[in-house]
N, C-alpha and C. Protein backbone atom coordinates (compact mmCIF):
# COMPACT_ATOMS: atom_id res chain seq x y z
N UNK A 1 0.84 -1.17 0.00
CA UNK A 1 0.00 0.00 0.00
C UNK A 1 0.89 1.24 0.00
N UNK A 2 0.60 2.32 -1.07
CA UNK A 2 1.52 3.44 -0.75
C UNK A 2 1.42 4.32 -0.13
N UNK A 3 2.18 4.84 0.67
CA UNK A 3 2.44 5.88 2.15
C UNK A 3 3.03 7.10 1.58
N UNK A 4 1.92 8.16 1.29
CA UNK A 4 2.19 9.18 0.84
C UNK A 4 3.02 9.88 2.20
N UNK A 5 3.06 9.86 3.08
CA UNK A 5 3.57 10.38 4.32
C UNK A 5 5.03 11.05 3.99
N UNK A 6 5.47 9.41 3.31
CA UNK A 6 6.94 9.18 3.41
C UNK A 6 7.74 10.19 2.45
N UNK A 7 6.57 10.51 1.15
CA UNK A 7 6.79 11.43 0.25
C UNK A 7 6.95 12.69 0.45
N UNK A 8 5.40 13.11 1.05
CA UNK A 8 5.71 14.76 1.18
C UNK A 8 6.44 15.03 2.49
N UNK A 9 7.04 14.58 3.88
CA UNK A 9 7.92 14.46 4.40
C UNK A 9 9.67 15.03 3.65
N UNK A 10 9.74 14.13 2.60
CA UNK A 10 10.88 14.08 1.95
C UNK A 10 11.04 15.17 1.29
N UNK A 11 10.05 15.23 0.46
CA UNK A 11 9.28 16.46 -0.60
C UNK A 11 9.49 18.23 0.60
N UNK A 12 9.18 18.29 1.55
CA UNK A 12 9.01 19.24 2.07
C UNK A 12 10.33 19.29 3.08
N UNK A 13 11.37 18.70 3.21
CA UNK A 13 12.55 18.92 3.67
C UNK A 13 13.58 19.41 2.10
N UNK A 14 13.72 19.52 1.27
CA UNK A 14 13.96 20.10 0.07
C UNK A 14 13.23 21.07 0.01
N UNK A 15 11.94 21.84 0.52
CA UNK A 15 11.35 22.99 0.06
C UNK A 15 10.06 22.78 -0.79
N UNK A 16 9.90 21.29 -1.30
CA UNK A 16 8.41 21.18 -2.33
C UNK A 16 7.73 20.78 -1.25
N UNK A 17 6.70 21.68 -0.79
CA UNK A 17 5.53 21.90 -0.40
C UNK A 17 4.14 21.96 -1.29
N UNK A 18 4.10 22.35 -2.36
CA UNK A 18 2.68 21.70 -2.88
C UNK A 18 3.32 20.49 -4.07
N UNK A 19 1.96 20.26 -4.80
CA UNK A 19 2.29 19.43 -5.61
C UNK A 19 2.82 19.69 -6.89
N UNK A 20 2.64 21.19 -7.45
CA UNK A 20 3.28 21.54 -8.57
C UNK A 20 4.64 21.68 -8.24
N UNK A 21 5.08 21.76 -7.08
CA UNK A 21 6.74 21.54 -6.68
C UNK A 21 7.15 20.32 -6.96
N UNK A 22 6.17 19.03 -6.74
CA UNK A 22 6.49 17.93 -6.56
C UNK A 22 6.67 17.51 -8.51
N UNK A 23 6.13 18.06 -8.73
CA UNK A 23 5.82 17.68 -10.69
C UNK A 23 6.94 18.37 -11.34
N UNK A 24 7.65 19.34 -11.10
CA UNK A 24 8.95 20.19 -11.68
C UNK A 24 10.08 19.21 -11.36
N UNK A 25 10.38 18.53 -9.55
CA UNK A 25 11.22 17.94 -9.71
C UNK A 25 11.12 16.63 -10.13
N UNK A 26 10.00 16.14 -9.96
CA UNK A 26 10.62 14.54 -10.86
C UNK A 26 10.16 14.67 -12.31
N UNK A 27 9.46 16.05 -12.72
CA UNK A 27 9.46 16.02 -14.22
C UNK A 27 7.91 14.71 -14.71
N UNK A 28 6.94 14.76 -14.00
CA UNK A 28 5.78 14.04 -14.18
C UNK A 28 4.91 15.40 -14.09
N UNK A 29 3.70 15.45 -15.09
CA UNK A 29 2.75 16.09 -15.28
C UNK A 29 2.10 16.14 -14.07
N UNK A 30 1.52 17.59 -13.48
CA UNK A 30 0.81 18.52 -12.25
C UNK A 30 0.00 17.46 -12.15
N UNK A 31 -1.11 16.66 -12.67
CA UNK A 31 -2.26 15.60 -12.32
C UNK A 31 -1.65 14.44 -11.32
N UNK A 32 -0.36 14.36 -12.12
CA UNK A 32 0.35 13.43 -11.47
C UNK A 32 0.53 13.11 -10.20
N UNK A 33 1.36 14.67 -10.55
CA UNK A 33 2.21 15.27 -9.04
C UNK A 33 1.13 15.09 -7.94
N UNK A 34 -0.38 16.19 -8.14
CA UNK A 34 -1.53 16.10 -7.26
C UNK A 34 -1.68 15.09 -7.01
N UNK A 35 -1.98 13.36 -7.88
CA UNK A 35 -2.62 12.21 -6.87
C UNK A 35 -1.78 11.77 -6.34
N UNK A 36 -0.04 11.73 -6.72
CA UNK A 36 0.94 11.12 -5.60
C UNK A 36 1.02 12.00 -4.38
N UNK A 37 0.62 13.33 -4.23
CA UNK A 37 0.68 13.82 -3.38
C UNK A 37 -0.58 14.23 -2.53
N UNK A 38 -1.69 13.86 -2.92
CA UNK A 38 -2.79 13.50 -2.22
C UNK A 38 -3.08 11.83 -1.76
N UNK A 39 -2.45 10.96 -2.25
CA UNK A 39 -2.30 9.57 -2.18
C UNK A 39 -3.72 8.71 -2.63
N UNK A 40 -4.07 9.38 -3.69
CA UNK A 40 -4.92 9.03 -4.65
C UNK A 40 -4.29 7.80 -5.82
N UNK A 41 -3.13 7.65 -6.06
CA UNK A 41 -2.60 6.72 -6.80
C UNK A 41 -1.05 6.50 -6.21
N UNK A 42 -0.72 5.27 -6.62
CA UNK A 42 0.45 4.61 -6.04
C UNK A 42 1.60 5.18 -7.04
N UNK A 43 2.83 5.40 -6.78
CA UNK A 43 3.54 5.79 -8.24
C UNK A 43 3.92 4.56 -8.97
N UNK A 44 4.16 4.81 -10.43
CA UNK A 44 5.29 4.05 -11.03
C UNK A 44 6.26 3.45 -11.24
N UNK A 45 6.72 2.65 -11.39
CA UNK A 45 8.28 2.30 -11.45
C UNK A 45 9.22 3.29 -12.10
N UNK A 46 8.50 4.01 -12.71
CA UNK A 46 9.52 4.97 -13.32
C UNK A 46 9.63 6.32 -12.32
N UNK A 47 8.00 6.41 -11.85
CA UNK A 47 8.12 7.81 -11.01
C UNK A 47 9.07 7.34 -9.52
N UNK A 48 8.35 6.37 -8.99
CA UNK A 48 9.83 5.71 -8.05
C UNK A 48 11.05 6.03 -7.90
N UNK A 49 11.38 5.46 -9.50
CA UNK A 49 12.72 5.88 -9.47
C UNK A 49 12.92 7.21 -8.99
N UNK A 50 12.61 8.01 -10.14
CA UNK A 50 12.71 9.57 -10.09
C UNK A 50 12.77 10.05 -8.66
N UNK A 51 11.44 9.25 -7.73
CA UNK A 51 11.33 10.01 -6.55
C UNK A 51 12.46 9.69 -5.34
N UNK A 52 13.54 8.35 -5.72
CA UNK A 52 14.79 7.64 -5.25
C UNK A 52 15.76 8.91 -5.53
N UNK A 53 15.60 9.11 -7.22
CA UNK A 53 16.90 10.03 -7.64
C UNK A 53 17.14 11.58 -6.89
N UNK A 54 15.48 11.94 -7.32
CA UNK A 54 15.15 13.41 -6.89
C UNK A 54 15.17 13.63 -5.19
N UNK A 55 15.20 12.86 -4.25
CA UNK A 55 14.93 12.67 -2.97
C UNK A 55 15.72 11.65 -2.13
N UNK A 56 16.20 10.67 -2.59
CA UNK A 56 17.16 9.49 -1.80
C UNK A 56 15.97 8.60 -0.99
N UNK A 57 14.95 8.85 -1.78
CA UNK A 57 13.66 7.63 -0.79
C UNK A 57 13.78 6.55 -1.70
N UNK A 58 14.00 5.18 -1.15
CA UNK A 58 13.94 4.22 -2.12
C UNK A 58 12.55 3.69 -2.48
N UNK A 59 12.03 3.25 -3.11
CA UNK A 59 10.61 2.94 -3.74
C UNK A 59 9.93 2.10 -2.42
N UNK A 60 10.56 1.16 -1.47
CA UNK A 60 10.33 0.44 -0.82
C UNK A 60 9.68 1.64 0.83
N UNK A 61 10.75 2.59 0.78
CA UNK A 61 10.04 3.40 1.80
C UNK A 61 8.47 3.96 1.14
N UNK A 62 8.52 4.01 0.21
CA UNK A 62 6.90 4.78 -0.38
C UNK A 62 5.93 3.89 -0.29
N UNK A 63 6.08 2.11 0.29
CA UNK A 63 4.90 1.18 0.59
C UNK A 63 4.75 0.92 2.02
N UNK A 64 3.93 0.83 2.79
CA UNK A 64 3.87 0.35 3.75
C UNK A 64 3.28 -1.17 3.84
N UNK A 65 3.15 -1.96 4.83
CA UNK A 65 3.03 -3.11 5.06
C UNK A 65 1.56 -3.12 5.27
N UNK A 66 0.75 -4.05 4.87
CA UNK A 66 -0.62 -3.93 5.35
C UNK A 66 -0.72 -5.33 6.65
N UNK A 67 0.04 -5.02 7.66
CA UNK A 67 0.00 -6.02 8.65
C UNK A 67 -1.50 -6.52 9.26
N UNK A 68 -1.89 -5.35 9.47
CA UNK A 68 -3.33 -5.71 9.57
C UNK A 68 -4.42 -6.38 9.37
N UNK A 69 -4.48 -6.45 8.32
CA UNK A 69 -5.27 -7.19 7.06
C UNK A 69 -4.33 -8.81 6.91
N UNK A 70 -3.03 -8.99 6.85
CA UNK A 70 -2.66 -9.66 7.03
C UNK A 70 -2.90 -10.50 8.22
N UNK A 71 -2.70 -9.56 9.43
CA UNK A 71 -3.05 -10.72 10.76
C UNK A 71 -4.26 -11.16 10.54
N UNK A 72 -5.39 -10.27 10.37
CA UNK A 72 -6.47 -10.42 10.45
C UNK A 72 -6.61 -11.67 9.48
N UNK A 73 -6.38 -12.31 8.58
CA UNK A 73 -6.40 -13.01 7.47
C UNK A 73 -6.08 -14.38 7.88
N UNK A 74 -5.12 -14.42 9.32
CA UNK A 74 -4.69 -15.73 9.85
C UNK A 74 -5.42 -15.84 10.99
């Protein structure tokens, strides 16, 4: 599940505070930028990357674990 948290955290220690900040640096279209940064959609493998290159978050910090659902499941 993706953890927008981990993003604009990252995003807003560099200075991008909205989402058209967030769309200049990894270079993905403003719609974009808005649902990764409202956590309306999960990113890409490509935006991932970008958000690894542009930020030093590896793709793996941007998911969280759904333990929950998991325990609950056993």
């Amino acid at each position: 599940m993706y953890d927008r948290t981990a993003l604009r955290t990252v995003a807003a220690a560099k200075g991008d505070a909205r989402p058209v900040d967030l769309a200049d640096r990894l270079k993905v279209a403003q719609a974009t930028a808005w649902r990764l940064y409202h956590g309306h959609t999960a990113p890409s493998a490509r935006v991932a990357a970008a958000v690894e290159h542009a930020y030093g978050l590896p793709a793996s910090a941007l998911l969280k674990q759904r333990q929950a659902v998991t325990e609950a499941a056993a």
